[in-house]
PDB file of C-alpha atoms in Angstrom:
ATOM      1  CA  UNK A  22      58.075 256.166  32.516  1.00 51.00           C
ATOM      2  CA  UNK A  23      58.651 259.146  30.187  1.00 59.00           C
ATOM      3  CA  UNK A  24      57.402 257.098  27.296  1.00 56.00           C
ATOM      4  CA  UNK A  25      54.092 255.715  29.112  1.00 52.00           C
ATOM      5  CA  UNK A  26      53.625 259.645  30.256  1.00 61.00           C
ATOM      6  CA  UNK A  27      53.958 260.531  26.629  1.00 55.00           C
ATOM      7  CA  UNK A  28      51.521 257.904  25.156  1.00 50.00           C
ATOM      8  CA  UNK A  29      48.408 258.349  27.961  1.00 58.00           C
ATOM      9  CA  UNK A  30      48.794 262.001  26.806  1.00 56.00           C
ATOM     10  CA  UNK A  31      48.080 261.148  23.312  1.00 51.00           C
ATOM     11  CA  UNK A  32      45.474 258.812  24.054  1.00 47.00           C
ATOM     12  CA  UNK A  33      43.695 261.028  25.781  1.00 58.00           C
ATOM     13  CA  UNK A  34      44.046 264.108  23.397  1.00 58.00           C
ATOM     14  CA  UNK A  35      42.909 261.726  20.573  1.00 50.00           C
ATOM     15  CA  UNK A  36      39.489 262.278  19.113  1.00 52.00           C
ATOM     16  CA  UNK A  37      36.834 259.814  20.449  1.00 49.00           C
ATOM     17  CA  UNK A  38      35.185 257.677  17.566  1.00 45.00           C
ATOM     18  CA  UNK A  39      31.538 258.829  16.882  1.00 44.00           C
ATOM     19  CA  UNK A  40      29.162 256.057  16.291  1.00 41.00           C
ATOM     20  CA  UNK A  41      27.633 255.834  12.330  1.00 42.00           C
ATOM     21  CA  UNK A  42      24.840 257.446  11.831  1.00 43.00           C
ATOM     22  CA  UNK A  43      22.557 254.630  10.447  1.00 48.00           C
ATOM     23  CA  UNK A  44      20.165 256.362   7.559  1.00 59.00           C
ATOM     24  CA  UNK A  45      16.382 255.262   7.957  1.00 77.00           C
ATOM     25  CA  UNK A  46      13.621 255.156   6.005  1.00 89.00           C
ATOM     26  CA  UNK A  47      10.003 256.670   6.715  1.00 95.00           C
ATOM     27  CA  UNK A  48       6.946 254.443   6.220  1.00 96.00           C
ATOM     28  CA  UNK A  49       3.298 255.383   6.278  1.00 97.00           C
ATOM     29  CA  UNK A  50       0.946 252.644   7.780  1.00 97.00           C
ATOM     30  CA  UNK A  51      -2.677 252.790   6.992  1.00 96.00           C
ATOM     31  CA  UNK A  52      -4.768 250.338   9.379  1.00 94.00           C
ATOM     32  CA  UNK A  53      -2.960 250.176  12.660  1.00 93.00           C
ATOM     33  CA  UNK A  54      -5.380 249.360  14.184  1.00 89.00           C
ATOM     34  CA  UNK A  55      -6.694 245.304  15.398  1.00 89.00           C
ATOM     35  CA  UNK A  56      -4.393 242.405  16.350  1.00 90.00           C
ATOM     36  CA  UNK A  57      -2.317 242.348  13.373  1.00 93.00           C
ATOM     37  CA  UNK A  58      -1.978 246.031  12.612  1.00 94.00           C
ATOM     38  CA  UNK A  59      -0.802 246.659  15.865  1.00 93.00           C
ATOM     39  CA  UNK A  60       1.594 244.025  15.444  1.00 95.00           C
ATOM     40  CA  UNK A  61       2.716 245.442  12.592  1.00 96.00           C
ATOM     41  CA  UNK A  62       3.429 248.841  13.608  1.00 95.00           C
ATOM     42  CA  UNK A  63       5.038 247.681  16.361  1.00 95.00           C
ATOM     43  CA  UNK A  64       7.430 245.012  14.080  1.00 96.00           C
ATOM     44  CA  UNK A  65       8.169 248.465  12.268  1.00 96.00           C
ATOM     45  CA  UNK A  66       8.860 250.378  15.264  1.00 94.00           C
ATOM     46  CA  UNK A  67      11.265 247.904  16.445  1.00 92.00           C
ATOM     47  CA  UNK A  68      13.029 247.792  13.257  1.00 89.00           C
ATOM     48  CA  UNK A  69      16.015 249.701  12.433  1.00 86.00           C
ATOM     49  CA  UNK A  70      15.443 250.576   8.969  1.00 92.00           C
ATOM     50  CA  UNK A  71      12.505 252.998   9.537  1.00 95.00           C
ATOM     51  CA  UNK A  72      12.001 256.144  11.330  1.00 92.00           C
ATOM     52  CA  UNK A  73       9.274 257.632  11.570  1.00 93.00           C
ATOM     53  CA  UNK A  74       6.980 255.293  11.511  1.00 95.00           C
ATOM     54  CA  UNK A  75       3.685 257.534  10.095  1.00 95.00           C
ATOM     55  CA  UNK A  76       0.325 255.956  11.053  1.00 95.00           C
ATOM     56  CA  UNK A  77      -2.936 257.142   9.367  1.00 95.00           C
ATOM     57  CA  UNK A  78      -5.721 258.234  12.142  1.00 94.00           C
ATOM     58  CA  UNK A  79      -9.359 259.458  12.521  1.00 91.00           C
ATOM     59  CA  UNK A  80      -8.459 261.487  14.669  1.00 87.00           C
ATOM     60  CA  UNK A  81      -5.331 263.836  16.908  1.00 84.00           C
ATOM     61  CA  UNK A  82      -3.571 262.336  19.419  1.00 79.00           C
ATOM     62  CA  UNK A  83      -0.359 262.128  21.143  1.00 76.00           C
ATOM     63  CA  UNK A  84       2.408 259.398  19.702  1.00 73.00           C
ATOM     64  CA  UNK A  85       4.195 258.278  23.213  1.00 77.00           C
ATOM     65  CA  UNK A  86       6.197 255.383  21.103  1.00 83.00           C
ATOM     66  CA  UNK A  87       9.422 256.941  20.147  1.00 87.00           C
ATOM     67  CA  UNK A  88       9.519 257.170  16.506  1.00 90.00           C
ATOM     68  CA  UNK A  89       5.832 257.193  16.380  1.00 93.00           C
ATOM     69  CA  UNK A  90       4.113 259.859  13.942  1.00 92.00           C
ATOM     70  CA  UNK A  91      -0.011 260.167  13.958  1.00 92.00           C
ATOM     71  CA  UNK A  92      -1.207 261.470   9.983  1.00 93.00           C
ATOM     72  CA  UNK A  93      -5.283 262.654  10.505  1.00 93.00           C
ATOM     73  CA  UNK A  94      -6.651 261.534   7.319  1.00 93.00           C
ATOM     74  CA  UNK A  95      -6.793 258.593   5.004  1.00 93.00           C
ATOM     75  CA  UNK A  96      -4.133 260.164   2.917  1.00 92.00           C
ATOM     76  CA  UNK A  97      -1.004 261.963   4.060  1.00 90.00           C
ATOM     77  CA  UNK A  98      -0.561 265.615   3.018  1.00 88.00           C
ATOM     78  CA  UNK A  99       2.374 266.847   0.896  1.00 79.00           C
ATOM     79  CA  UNK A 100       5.988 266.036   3.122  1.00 79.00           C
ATOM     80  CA  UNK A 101       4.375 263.541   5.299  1.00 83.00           C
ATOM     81  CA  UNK A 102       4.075 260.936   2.988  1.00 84.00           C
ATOM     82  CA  UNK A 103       6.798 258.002   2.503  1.00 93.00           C
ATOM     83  CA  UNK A 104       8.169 256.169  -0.624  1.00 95.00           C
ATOM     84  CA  UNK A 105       6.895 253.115   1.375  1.00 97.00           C
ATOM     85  CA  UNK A 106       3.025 252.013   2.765  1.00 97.00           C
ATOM     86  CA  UNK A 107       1.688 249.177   4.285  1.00 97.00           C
ATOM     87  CA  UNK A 108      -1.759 249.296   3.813  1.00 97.00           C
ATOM     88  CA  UNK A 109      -3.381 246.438   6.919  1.00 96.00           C
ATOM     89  CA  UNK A 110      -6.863 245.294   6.275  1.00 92.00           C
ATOM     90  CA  UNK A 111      -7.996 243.753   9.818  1.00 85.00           C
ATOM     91  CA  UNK A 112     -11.227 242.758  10.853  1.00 76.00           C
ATOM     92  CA  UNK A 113     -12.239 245.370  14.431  1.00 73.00           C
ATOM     93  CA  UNK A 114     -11.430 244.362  17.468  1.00 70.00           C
ATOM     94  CA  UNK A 115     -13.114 244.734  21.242  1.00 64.00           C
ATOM     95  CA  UNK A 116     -10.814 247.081  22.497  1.00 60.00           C
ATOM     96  CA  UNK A 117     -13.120 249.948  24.387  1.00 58.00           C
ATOM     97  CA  UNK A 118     -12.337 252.032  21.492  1.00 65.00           C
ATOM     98  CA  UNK A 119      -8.939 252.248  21.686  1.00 70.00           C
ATOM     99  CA  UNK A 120      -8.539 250.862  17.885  1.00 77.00           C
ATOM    100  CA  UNK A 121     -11.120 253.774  16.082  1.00 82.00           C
ATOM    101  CA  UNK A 122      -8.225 255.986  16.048  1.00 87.00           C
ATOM    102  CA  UNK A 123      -6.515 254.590  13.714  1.00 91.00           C
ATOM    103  CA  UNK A 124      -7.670 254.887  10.208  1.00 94.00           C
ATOM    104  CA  UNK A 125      -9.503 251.163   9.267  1.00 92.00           C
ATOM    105  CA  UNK A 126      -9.478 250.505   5.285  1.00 92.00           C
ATOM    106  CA  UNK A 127     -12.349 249.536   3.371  1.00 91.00           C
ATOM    107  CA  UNK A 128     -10.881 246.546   1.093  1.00 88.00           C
ATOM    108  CA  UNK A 129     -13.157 247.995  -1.800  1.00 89.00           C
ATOM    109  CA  UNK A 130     -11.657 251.203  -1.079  1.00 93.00           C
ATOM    110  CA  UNK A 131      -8.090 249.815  -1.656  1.00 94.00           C
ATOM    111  CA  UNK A 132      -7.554 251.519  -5.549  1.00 95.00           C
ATOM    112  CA  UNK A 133      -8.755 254.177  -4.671  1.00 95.00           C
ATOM    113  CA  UNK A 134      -6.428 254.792  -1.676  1.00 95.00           C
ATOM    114  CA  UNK A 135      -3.785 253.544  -3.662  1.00 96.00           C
ATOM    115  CA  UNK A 136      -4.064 256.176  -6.320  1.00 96.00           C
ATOM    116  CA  UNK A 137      -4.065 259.077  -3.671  1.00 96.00           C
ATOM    117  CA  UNK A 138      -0.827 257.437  -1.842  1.00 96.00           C
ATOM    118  CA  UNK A 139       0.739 257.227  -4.929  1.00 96.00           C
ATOM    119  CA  UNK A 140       0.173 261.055  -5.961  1.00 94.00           C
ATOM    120  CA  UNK A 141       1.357 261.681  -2.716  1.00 94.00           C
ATOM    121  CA  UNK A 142       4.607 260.341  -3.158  1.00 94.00           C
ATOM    122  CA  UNK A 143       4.246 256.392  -2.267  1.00 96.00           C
ATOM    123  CA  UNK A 144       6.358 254.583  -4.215  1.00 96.00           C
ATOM    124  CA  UNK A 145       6.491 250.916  -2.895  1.00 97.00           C
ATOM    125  CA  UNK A 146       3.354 249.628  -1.637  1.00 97.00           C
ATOM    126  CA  UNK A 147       2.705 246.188   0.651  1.00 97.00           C
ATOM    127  CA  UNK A 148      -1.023 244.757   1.068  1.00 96.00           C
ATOM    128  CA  UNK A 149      -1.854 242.274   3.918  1.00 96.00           C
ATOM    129  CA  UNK A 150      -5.102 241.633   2.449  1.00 91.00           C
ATOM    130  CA  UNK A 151      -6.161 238.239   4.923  1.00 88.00           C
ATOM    131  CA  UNK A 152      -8.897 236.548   4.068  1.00 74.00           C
ATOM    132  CA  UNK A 153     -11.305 233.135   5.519  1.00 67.00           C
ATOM    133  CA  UNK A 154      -9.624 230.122   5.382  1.00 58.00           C
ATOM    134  CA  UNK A 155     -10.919 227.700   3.045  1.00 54.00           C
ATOM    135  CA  UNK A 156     -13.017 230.507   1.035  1.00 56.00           C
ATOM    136  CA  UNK A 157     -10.842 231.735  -1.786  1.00 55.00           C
ATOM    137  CA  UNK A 158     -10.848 229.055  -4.738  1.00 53.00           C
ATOM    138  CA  UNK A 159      -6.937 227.888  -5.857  1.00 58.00           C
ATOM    139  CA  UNK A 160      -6.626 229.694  -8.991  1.00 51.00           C
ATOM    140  CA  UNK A 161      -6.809 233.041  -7.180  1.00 57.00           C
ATOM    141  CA  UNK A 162      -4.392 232.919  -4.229  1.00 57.00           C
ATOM    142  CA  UNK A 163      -1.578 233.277  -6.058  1.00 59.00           C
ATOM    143  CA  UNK A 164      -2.943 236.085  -8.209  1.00 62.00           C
ATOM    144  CA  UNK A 165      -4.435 239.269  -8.266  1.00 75.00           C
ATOM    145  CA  UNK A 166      -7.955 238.327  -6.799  1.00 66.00           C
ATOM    146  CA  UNK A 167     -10.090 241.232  -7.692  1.00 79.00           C
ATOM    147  CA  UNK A 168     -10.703 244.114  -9.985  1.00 85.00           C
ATOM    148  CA  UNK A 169      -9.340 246.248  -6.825  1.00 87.00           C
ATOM    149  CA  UNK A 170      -5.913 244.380  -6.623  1.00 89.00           C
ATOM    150  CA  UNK A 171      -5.808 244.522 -10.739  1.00 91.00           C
ATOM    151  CA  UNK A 172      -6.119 248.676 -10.203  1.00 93.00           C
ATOM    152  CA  UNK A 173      -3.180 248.934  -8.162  1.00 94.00           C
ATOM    153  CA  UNK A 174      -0.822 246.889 -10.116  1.00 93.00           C
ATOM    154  CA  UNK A 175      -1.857 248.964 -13.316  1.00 94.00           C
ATOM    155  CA  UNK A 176      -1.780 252.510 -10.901  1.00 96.00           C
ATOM    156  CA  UNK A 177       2.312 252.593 -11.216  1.00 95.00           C
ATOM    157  CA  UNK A 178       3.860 251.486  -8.008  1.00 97.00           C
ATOM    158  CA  UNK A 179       7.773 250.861  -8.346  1.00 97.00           C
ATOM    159  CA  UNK A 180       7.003 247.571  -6.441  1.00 97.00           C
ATOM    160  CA  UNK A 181       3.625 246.078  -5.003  1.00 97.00           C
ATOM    161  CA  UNK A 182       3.678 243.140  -2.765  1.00 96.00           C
ATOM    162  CA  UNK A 183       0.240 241.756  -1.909  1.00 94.00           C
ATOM    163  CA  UNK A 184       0.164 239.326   1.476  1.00 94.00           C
ATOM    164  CA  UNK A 185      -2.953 237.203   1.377  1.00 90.00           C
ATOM    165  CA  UNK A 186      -2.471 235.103   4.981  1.00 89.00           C
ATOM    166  CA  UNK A 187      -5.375 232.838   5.850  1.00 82.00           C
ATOM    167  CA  UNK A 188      -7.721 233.606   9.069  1.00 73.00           C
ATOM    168  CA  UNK A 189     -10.471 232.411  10.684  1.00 69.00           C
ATOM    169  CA  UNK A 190     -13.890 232.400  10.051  1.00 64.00           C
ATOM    170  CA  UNK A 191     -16.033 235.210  11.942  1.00 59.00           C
ATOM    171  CA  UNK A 192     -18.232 233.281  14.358  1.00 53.00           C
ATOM    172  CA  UNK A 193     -21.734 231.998  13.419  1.00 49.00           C
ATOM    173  CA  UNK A 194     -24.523 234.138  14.592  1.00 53.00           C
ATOM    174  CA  UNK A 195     -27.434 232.952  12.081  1.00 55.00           C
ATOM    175  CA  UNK A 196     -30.247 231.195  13.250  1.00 59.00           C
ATOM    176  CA  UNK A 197     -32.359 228.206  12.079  1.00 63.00           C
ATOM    177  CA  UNK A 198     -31.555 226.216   8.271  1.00 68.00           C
ATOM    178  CA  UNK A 199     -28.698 229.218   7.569  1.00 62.00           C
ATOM    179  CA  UNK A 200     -26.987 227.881  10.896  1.00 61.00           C
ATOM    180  CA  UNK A 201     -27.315 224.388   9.914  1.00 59.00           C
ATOM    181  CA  UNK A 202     -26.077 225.314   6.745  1.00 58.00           C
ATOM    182  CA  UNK A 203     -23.431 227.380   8.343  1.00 56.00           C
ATOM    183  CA  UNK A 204     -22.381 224.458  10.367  1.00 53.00           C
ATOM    184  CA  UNK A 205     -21.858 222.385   7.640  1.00 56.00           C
ATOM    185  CA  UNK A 206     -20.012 224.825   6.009  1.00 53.00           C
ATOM    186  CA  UNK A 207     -17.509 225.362   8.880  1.00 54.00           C
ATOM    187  CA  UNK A 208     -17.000 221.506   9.296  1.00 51.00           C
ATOM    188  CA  UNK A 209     -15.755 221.623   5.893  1.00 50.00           C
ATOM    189  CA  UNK A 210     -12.989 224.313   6.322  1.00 52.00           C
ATOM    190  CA  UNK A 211     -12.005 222.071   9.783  1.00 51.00           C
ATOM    191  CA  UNK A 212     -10.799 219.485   6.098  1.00 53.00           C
ATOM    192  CA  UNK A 213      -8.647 222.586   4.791  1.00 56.00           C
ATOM    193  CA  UNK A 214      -4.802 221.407   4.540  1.00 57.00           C
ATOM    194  CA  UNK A 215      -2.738 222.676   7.518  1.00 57.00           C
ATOM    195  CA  UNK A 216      -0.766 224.734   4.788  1.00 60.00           C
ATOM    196  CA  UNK A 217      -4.058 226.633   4.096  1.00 60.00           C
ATOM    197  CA  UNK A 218      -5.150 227.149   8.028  1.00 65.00           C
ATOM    198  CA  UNK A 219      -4.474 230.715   9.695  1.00 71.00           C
ATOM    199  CA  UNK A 220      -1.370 231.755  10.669  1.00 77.00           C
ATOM    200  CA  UNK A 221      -1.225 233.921  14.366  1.00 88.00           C
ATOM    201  CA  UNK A 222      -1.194 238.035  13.742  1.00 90.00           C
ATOM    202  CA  UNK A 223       2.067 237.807  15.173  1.00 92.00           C
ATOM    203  CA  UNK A 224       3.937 235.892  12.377  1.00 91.00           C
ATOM    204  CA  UNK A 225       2.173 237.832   9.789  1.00 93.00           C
ATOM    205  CA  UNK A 226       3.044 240.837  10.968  1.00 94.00           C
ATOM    206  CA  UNK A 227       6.549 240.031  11.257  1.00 94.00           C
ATOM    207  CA  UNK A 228       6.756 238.650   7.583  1.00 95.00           C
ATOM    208  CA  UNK A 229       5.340 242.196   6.280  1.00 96.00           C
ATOM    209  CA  UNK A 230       7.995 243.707   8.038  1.00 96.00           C
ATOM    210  CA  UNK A 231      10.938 241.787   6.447  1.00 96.00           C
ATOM    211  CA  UNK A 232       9.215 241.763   2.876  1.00 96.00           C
ATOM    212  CA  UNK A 233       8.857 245.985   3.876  1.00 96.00           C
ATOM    213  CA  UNK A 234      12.944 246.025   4.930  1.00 95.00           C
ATOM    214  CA  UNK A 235      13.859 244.152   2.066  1.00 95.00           C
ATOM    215  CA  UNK A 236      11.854 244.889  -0.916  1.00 95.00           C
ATOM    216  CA  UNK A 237      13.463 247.990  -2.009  1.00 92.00           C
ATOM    217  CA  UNK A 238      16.617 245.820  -3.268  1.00 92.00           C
ATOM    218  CA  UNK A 239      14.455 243.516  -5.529  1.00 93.00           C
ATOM    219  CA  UNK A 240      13.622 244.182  -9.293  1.00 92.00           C
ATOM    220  CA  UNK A 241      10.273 246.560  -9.887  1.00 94.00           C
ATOM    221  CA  UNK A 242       6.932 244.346 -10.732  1.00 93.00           C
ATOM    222  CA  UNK A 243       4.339 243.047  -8.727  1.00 94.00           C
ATOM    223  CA  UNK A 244       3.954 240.331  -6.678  1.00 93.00           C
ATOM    224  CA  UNK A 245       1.620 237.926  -4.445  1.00 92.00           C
ATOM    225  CA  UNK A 246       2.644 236.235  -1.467  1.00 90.00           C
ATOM    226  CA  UNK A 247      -0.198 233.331  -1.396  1.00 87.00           C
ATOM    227  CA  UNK A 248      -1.508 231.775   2.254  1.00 85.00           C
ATOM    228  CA  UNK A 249       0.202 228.596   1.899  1.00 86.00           C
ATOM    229  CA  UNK A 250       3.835 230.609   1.360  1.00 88.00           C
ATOM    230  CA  UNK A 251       2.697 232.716   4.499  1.00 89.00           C
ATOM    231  CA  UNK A 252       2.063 229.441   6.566  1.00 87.00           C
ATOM    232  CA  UNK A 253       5.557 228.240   4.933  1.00 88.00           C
ATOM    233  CA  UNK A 254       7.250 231.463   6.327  1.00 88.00           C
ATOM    234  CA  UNK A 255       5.640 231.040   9.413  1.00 85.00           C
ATOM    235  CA  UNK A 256       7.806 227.944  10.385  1.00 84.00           C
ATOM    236  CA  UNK A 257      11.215 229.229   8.583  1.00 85.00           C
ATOM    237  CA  UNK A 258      13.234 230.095  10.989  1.00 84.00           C
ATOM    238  CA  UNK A 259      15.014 232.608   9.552  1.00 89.00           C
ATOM    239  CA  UNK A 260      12.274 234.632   7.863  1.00 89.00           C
ATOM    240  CA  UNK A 261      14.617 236.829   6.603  1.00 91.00           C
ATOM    241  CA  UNK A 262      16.446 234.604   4.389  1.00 91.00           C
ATOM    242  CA  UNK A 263      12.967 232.921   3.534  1.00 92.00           C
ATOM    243  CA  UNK A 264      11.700 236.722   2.191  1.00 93.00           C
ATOM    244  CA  UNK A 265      14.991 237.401   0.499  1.00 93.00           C
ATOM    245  CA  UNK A 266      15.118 234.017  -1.587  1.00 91.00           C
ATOM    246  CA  UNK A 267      11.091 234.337  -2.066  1.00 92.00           C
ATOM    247  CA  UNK A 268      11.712 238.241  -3.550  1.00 92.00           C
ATOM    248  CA  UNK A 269      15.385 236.962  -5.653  1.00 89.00           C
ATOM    249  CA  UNK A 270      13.554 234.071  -6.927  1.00 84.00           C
ATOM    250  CA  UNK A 271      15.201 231.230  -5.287  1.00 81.00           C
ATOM    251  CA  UNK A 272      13.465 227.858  -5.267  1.00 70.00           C
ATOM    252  CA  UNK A 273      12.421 228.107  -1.363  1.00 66.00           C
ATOM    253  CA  UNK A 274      13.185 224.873   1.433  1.00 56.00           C
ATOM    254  CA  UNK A 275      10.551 222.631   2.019  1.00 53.00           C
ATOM    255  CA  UNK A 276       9.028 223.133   5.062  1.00 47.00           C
ATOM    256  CA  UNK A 277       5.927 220.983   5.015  1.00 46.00           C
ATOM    257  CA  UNK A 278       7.728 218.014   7.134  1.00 42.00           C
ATOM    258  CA  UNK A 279       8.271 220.139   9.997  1.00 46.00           C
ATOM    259  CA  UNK A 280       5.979 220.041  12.872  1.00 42.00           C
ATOM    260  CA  UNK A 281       3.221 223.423  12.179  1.00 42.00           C
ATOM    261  CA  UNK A 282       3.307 226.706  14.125  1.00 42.00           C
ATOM    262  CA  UNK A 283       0.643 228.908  13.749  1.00 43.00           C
TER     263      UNK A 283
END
């Protein structure tokens, strides 16, 4: 009995273990607003590798989401920035204004933006830059597609990752031959290859979230994530291991006999 006395006494007068104290990263998120920012602000809150989450906005307002920080301005000032950005270009949604908060990019504003992140600290930088299905010729998906995207690889980002996911088409609202023509037009994207077809906010948004937790371990340069490797990552279902073989290099598992989810 003497000897079970003896070792509760020493359990209890041993210190308790204190949990690891997991370091995280901030990240500065310009277009959180519309279906897929939203999505993928809230991929990053629910991440474990970042905190704070800083979101670029039009205007003050109270953050309720834990780790949730609100930057006024299109550019953060000096100590609010973060060596990573994801910079969301998102077509407006109807949401009673709830979205013109949060600071919308202008795609032809992109360089320009770029340059002031990257003065202000920005290191990394990740563009979901979606465009209409069935509108962007071959020889540019996988590349930089405009003098814009050319100005940010040349501005001096440690890495740039561009994600170019397909979407659909705004609806038609011409009238007369232009809606014929429009018609026409839009019957011929229905002939698109399922690889090329739009892939649901939701799945986007969680690839830019693993290529944002992972792309600080790959080599510097820049890269392009086309639409068909976005609809590929869309039915991987580890998208983790799909990002980390796409960023290392590693010939990626064909996908295109499984049944589509978009």
């Amino acid at each position: 009995m003497q000897a079970v006395d003896l070792l509760q006494h020493a359990l209890r007068q041993a210190p308790v273990a204190q949990p690891l104290a997991v370091p995280r990263t901030p990240v500065l998120v310009a277009g959180g607003g519309g279906a897929l920012g939203s999505a993928v602000v809230e991929g990053l809150l629910g991440c474990r590798d970042f905190d704070p989450v800083r979101v670029l906005v039009t205007q003050p307002f109270a953050a309720t989401a834990r780790g949730l920080q609100a930057v006024v301005g299109e550019c953060p000032p000096p100590g609010q920035a973060a060596p990573l950005a994801l910079a969301v270009f998102d077509r407006p949604r109807r949401s009673h204004g709830r979205d013109e908060a949060f600071f919308a990019p202008a795609p032809g504003a992109l360089a320009t933006l770029a340059a002031q992140w990257h003065a202000a600290g920005v290191r990394d930088l990740v563009v979901v830059m979606p465009h209409d299905s069935g509108s962007m010729p071959a020889a540019l998906m996988a590349g930089l597609a405009s003098l814009s995207e050319q100005a940010v690889a040349a501005i001096g980002f440690t890495r740039v990752v561009i994600l170019r996911p397909a979407r659909a088409p705004r609806a038609h609202t011409s009238r007369g031959l232009q809606r014929v023509a429009d018609v026409l037009l839009a019957q011929l994207r229905m002939m698109v290859p399922q690889t090329l077809q739009p892939v649901r906010p939701r799945h986007v948004a969680r690839l830019a979230v693993e290529v944002a937790r992972q792309l600080g371990t790959h080599p510097a340069g820049t890269r392009v994530l086309a639409s068909e490797q976005v609809w590929q990552a869309a039915q991987a279902a580890d998208p983790g291991q799909w990002v980390r073989s796409w960023l290392g290099g590693v010939a990626l598992p064909d996908v295109h006999a499984r049944p589509g989810r978009l």
